[in-house]
Tab-separated table of C-alpha atoms and ligand atoms in Angstrom:
chain	number	residue	atom	x	y	z
A	79	MET	CA	0.000	0.000	0.000
A	80	ASN	CA	1.346	3.423	-0.931
A	81	LEU	CA	0.859	6.067	1.705
A	82	ILE	CA	0.593	9.745	0.804
A	83	LYS	CA	0.854	11.865	3.945
A	84	VAL	CA	-0.863	15.216	3.800
A	85	GLU	CA	-1.263	18.121	6.186
A	86	ASN	CA	-5.020	18.178	6.640
A	87	TYR	CA	-8.487	17.378	5.289
A	88	GLU	CA	-8.292	20.061	2.620
A	89	GLU	CA	-4.992	18.792	1.252
A	90	MET	CA	-6.317	15.217	1.286
A	91	SER	CA	-9.370	16.323	-0.688
A	92	GLN	CA	-7.277	18.256	-3.216
A	93	LYS	CA	-4.855	15.380	-3.730
A	94	ALA	CA	-7.651	12.824	-4.127
A	95	ALA	CA	-9.482	15.031	-6.625
A	96	GLU	CA	-6.252	15.551	-8.588
A	97	ILE	CA	-5.760	11.768	-8.862
A	98	ILE	CA	-9.376	11.160	-9.911
A	99	ILE	CA	-9.365	13.986	-12.473
A	100	ASN	CA	-6.163	12.656	-14.066
A	101	LYS	CA	-7.718	9.224	-14.389
A	102	VAL	CA	-10.912	10.628	-15.909
A	103	VAL	CA	-8.981	12.748	-18.409
A	104	ASN	CA	-6.814	9.788	-19.455
A	105	ASN	CA	-9.748	7.379	-19.599
A	106	PRO	CA	-13.024	9.239	-20.273
A	107	LYS	CA	-14.949	5.933	-20.100
A	108	ILE	CA	-13.585	5.009	-16.684
A	109	THR	CA	-15.738	3.199	-14.124
A	110	LEU	CA	-15.369	4.947	-10.779
A	111	GLY	CA	-16.331	3.295	-7.511
A	112	LEU	CA	-17.672	5.975	-5.184
A	113	ALA	CA	-18.075	6.265	-1.436
A	114	THR	CA	-20.258	8.366	0.820
A	115	GLY	CA	-19.762	9.728	4.334
A	116	GLY	CA	-18.078	12.913	5.478
A	117	THR	CA	-14.625	11.971	4.190
A	118	PRO	CA	-15.111	12.304	0.397
A	119	GLU	CA	-17.299	15.435	0.511
A	120	GLY	CA	-14.315	17.769	-0.017
A	121	THR	CA	-13.004	15.617	-2.847
A	122	TYR	CA	-16.363	15.806	-4.634
A	123	GLN	CA	-16.415	19.571	-4.144
A	124	HIS	CA	-13.035	19.806	-5.894
A	125	LEU	CA	-14.290	17.628	-8.752
A	126	ILE	CA	-17.238	19.995	-9.193
A	127	GLU	CA	-15.027	23.090	-9.123
A	128	ASN	CA	-12.669	21.537	-11.635
A	129	HIS	CA	-15.577	20.566	-13.886
A	130	GLN	CA	-16.867	24.136	-13.820
A	131	LYS	CA	-13.448	25.699	-14.356
A	132	ASN	CA	-11.818	23.263	-16.775
A	133	GLN	CA	-14.839	21.514	-18.247
A	134	THR	CA	-13.516	18.057	-17.340
A	135	THR	CA	-16.264	15.883	-18.718
A	136	TYR	CA	-18.006	12.932	-17.060
A	137	GLN	CA	-20.329	12.256	-20.009
A	138	HIS	CA	-18.976	8.753	-20.554
A	139	VAL	CA	-17.878	8.003	-16.991
A	140	LYS	CA	-19.709	5.214	-15.196
A	141	THR	CA	-20.088	5.084	-11.439
A	142	VAL	CA	-20.801	2.341	-8.965
A	143	ASN	CA	-21.513	3.254	-5.341
A	144	LEU	CA	-20.486	1.092	-2.449
A	145	ASP	CA	-23.616	0.961	-0.384
A	146	GLU	CA	-27.101	2.149	0.545
A	147	TYR	CA	-29.328	2.056	3.598
A	148	ILE	CA	-32.159	-0.426	3.474
A	149	GLY	CA	-35.581	1.176	3.605
A	150	LEU	CA	-34.531	4.582	2.290
A	151	GLY	CA	-35.716	5.430	-1.217
A	152	ALA	CA	-33.758	7.568	-3.674
A	153	THR	CA	-35.562	10.767	-2.676
A	154	ASP	CA	-35.082	10.293	1.065
A	155	PRO	CA	-32.665	13.057	2.155
A	156	ASN	CA	-30.656	10.511	4.154
A	157	SER	CA	-30.275	8.001	1.347
A	158	TYR	CA	-26.860	7.687	-0.211
A	159	ARG	CA	-28.473	8.200	-3.602
A	160	HIS	CA	-29.611	11.614	-2.418
A	161	TYR	CA	-26.179	12.322	-0.937
A	162	MET	CA	-24.499	11.537	-4.256
A	163	ASN	CA	-26.928	13.697	-6.234
A	164	GLU	CA	-26.384	16.623	-3.863
A	165	HIS	CA	-22.630	16.296	-3.433
A	166	LEU	CA	-21.653	15.411	-6.979
A	167	PHE	CA	-23.995	14.158	-9.689
A	168	ASN	CA	-26.279	17.212	-9.913
A	169	HIS	CA	-23.249	19.428	-10.496
A	170	ILE	CA	-21.352	17.578	-13.236
A	171	ASP	CA	-22.326	16.439	-16.736
A	172	ILE	CA	-22.680	12.750	-15.882
A	173	ASP	CA	-25.332	10.747	-17.722
A	174	PHE	CA	-27.715	9.537	-14.991
A	175	GLU	CA	-28.048	6.247	-16.913
A	176	ASN	CA	-24.416	5.577	-16.023
A	177	ILE	CA	-24.930	5.884	-12.263
A	178	HIS	CA	-25.307	2.715	-10.206
A	179	ILE	CA	-26.261	2.680	-6.529
A	180	PRO	CA	-27.884	-0.255	-4.750
A	181	ASN	CA	-31.616	0.264	-4.348
A	182	GLY	CA	-32.297	0.138	-0.621
A	183	ALA	CA	-36.020	0.243	-1.269
A	184	ALA	CA	-36.069	-2.801	-3.600
A	185	THR	CA	-38.846	-5.278	-2.835
A	186	ASN	CA	-36.547	-8.222	-3.476
A	187	LEU	CA	-33.311	-7.309	-1.736
A	188	GLN	CA	-31.556	-10.623	-2.419
A	189	GLU	CA	-32.206	-10.128	-6.119
A	190	GLU	CA	-30.949	-6.545	-5.816
A	191	CYS	CA	-27.650	-7.881	-4.399
A	192	ARG	CA	-27.263	-10.428	-7.182
A	193	SER	CA	-28.046	-7.960	-9.937
A	194	TYR	CA	-25.650	-5.378	-8.459
A	195	ASP	CA	-22.697	-7.755	-8.804
A	196	TYR	CA	-23.886	-8.539	-12.319
A	197	VAL	CA	-23.962	-4.839	-13.196
A	198	ILE	CA	-20.394	-4.387	-11.926
A	199	ASP	CA	-19.230	-7.375	-13.980
A	200	GLN	CA	-21.021	-6.049	-17.068
A	201	LEU	CA	-19.163	-2.767	-16.667
A	202	GLY	CA	-15.906	-4.697	-16.725
A	203	GLY	CA	-15.247	-4.065	-13.032
A	204	VAL	CA	-14.358	-0.896	-11.199
A	205	ASP	CA	-11.238	0.889	-12.470
A	206	LEU	CA	-10.719	3.167	-9.465
A	207	GLN	CA	-12.501	2.610	-6.160
A	208	ILE	CA	-12.657	5.467	-3.639
A	209	LEU	CA	-12.961	4.276	-0.052
A	210	GLY	CA	-13.382	5.767	3.383
A	211	ILE	CA	-12.881	3.797	6.563
A	212	GLY	CA	-15.107	3.350	9.596
A	213	ARG	CA	-13.647	3.633	13.087
A	214	ASN	CA	-14.040	-0.118	13.459
A	215	GLY	CA	-12.280	-0.677	10.137
A	216	HIS	CA	-15.397	-1.137	8.030
A	217	ILE	CA	-15.151	-0.480	4.314
A	218	GLY	CA	-18.395	0.177	2.468
A	219	PHE	CA	-20.708	-1.241	5.127
A	220	ASN	CA	-18.691	-4.415	5.589
A	221	GLU	CA	-18.604	-4.631	9.347
A	222	PRO	CA	-16.031	-6.655	11.345
A	223	GLN	CA	-16.311	-10.425	10.767
A	224	THR	CA	-17.620	-10.016	7.213
A	225	PRO	CA	-16.061	-12.875	5.216
A	226	PHE	CA	-13.365	-11.694	2.838
A	227	ASN	CA	-15.050	-13.642	0.019
A	228	SER	CA	-18.369	-11.794	0.362
A	229	LYS	CA	-20.118	-10.345	-2.664
A	230	THR	CA	-22.816	-7.666	-2.515
A	231	HIS	CA	-24.968	-8.509	0.490
A	232	ILE	CA	-27.244	-7.258	3.240
A	233	VAL	CA	-25.680	-6.296	6.548
A	234	GLU	CA	-26.874	-5.444	9.997
A	235	LEU	CA	-25.081	-2.256	10.979
A	236	ALA	CA	-22.888	-2.303	14.072
A	237	PRO	CA	-24.242	-0.083	16.888
A	238	SER	CA	-21.038	2.009	16.659
A	239	THR	CA	-21.624	2.598	12.933
A	240	ARG	CA	-25.235	3.659	13.534
A	241	LYS	CA	-24.000	5.977	16.266
A	242	ALA	CA	-21.298	7.483	14.037
A	243	ASN	CA	-23.842	8.111	11.261
A	244	ALA	CA	-26.584	9.394	13.589
A	245	ARG	CA	-25.303	12.938	13.013
A	246	TYR	CA	-27.145	12.950	9.682
A	247	PHE	CA	-30.504	11.876	11.149
A	248	ASN	CA	-32.988	13.673	13.428
A	249	ARG	CA	-32.956	10.872	15.957
A	250	PHE	CA	-30.734	7.874	16.565
A	251	ASP	CA	-33.791	5.601	16.189
A	252	ASN	CA	-34.203	6.838	12.611
A	253	VAL	CA	-30.785	5.482	11.579
A	254	PRO	CA	-31.525	2.347	9.544
A	255	THR	CA	-30.483	-0.923	11.127
A	256	HIS	CA	-29.540	-2.598	7.847
A	257	ALA	CA	-27.790	-1.733	4.626
A	258	ILE	CA	-26.884	-3.248	1.303
A	259	THR	CA	-23.182	-3.132	0.531
A	260	MET	CA	-20.715	-4.244	-2.087
A	261	GLY	CA	-18.912	-7.157	-0.505
A	262	ILE	CA	-15.234	-7.336	0.310
A	263	ALA	CA	-14.572	-9.588	-2.675
A	264	SER	CA	-16.461	-7.140	-4.913
A	265	ILE	CA	-14.323	-4.253	-3.602
A	266	LEU	CA	-11.071	-6.185	-3.980
A	267	LYS	CA	-11.837	-6.835	-7.648
A	268	SER	CA	-11.323	-3.115	-8.343
A	269	LYS	CA	-8.211	-2.503	-10.401
A	270	GLU	CA	-7.082	0.341	-8.182
A	271	ILE	CA	-8.161	1.576	-4.749
A	272	LEU	CA	-7.829	5.031	-3.199
A	273	LEU	CA	-8.460	5.106	0.549
A	274	LEU	CA	-9.056	8.471	2.208
A	275	VAL	CA	-8.407	8.854	5.924
A	276	SER	CA	-8.739	12.083	7.864
A	277	GLY	CA	-9.033	13.170	11.475
A	278	GLU	CA	-8.009	11.924	14.872
A	279	ASP	CA	-11.072	9.756	15.281
A	280	LYS	CA	-9.602	7.593	12.508
A	281	ALA	CA	-6.110	7.408	14.051
A	282	GLU	CA	-6.740	4.121	15.819
A	283	ALA	CA	-8.122	2.530	12.637
A	284	MET	CA	-5.183	3.901	10.660
A	285	GLN	CA	-2.738	2.522	13.201
A	286	ARG	CA	-4.367	-0.905	13.022
A	287	LEU	CA	-4.387	-0.791	9.234
A	288	GLN	CA	-0.699	0.011	9.073
A	289	HIS	CA	0.600	-2.222	11.835
A	290	GLY	CA	-2.069	-4.836	12.504
A	291	GLU	CA	-2.536	-8.260	11.002
A	292	ILE	CA	-4.841	-9.156	8.129
A	293	SER	CA	-8.030	-10.339	9.772
A	294	GLU	CA	-11.770	-10.421	9.157
A	295	SER	CA	-12.150	-8.709	12.525
A	296	PHE	CA	-10.743	-5.589	10.863
A	297	PRO	CA	-12.187	-5.454	7.313
A	298	ALA	CA	-9.867	-2.764	5.908
A	299	SER	CA	-6.875	-5.012	6.620
A	300	VAL	CA	-7.827	-6.975	3.496
A	301	LEU	CA	-6.529	-4.051	1.436
A	302	LYS	CA	-3.014	-5.320	2.139
A	303	LYS	CA	-3.808	-8.216	-0.179
A	304	HIS	CA	-4.503	-5.864	-3.096
A	305	ASN	CA	-1.594	-4.827	-5.297
A	306	ASN	CA	-2.680	-1.283	-6.138
A	307	VAL	CA	-3.845	0.629	-3.066
A	308	THR	CA	-3.013	4.243	-2.304
A	309	ILE	CA	-3.890	5.726	1.062
A	310	ILE	CA	-4.096	9.491	1.463
A	311	ALA	CA	-4.035	10.228	5.169
A	312	ASP	CA	-3.714	13.495	7.026
A	313	LYS	CA	-1.545	14.279	10.031
A	314	LYS	CA	-4.326	13.819	12.562
A	315	ALA	CA	-5.093	10.352	11.222
A	316	ILE	CA	-1.415	9.422	11.447
A	317	SER	CA	-1.232	10.636	15.016
A	318	SER	CA	2.338	10.075	16.254
A	319	CYS	CA	1.299	9.258	19.837
A	320	LEU	CA	-0.419	6.151	18.526
A	321	VAL	CA	2.473	4.839	16.447
A	322	SER	CA	3.777	1.619	17.924
A	323	PRO	CA	7.395	1.547	19.119
B	184	GLP	C1	-19.992	5.030	6.411
B	184	GLP	C2	-20.002	4.530	4.949
B	184	GLP	C3	-18.611	4.214	4.504
B	184	GLP	C4	-17.704	5.325	4.971
B	184	GLP	C5	-17.551	5.228	6.453
B	184	GLP	C6	-16.813	6.402	7.080
B	184	GLP	O1	-20.832	4.351	7.252
B	184	GLP	N1	-20.851	3.425	4.685
B	184	GLP	O2	-18.581	4.045	3.099
B	184	GLP	O3	-16.455	5.216	4.383
B	184	GLP	O4	-18.769	4.978	7.093
B	184	GLP	O5	-17.623	7.535	7.110
B	184	GLP	P1	-17.062	8.991	7.340
B	184	GLP	O6	-16.327	9.349	6.110
B	184	GLP	O7	-18.275	9.847	7.540
B	184	GLP	O8	-16.194	8.934	8.530
């Protein structure tokens, strides 16, 4: 795993956007794997600004999102579909036909999982996957103990994950208990992975990722098995007091 150390959240966002924009310019038909959460918001903002300033086009870009809450439809303000529209898609020239996000409101969720993996395969796989990391090491919504060979599946969210995401909801009870997520095997199939890590509340996860063993109890550790992973982490996430002797 390559590690790019940056000063702060802003620099992480700029660097990530720069990498993504270069890829899009060199391969206008690229399939991007996208993440939600607070971490990539700044990166998406830079993509929008660059699109407006330099007319970088997304007309032929395809996107595949990692996950979605179960029970929240596309228009629900807390759905990841809504997040993506607000933070990126509504502000660039992407063809909405080329956007793929699991449907958390599907009547047949098992079928939704199967067809999502099929869609990714039909696209020829993800070329560049953007990832954030949960404090417990989750990637997408793959919580600790998720088998490394998992494909897109339904998960019960860990209480700590619901708590961390409660900031977006009116009440903790409104945070969905389940989600649909690309599996670890689906994520690992990506040709290249860009992991963004910022802030001191991620320092423990970052420490474990760098120095811990590869284990299903810490999902992000599987990234060490992939041959093309770049981590962009800021100073607070690489907190020196946590570095092992
Ligand atoms: C969320 C998302 C993940 C995200 C992670 C970290 O629950 N499902 O895709 O990477 O948790 O979120 P944040 O960036 O807000 O810290």
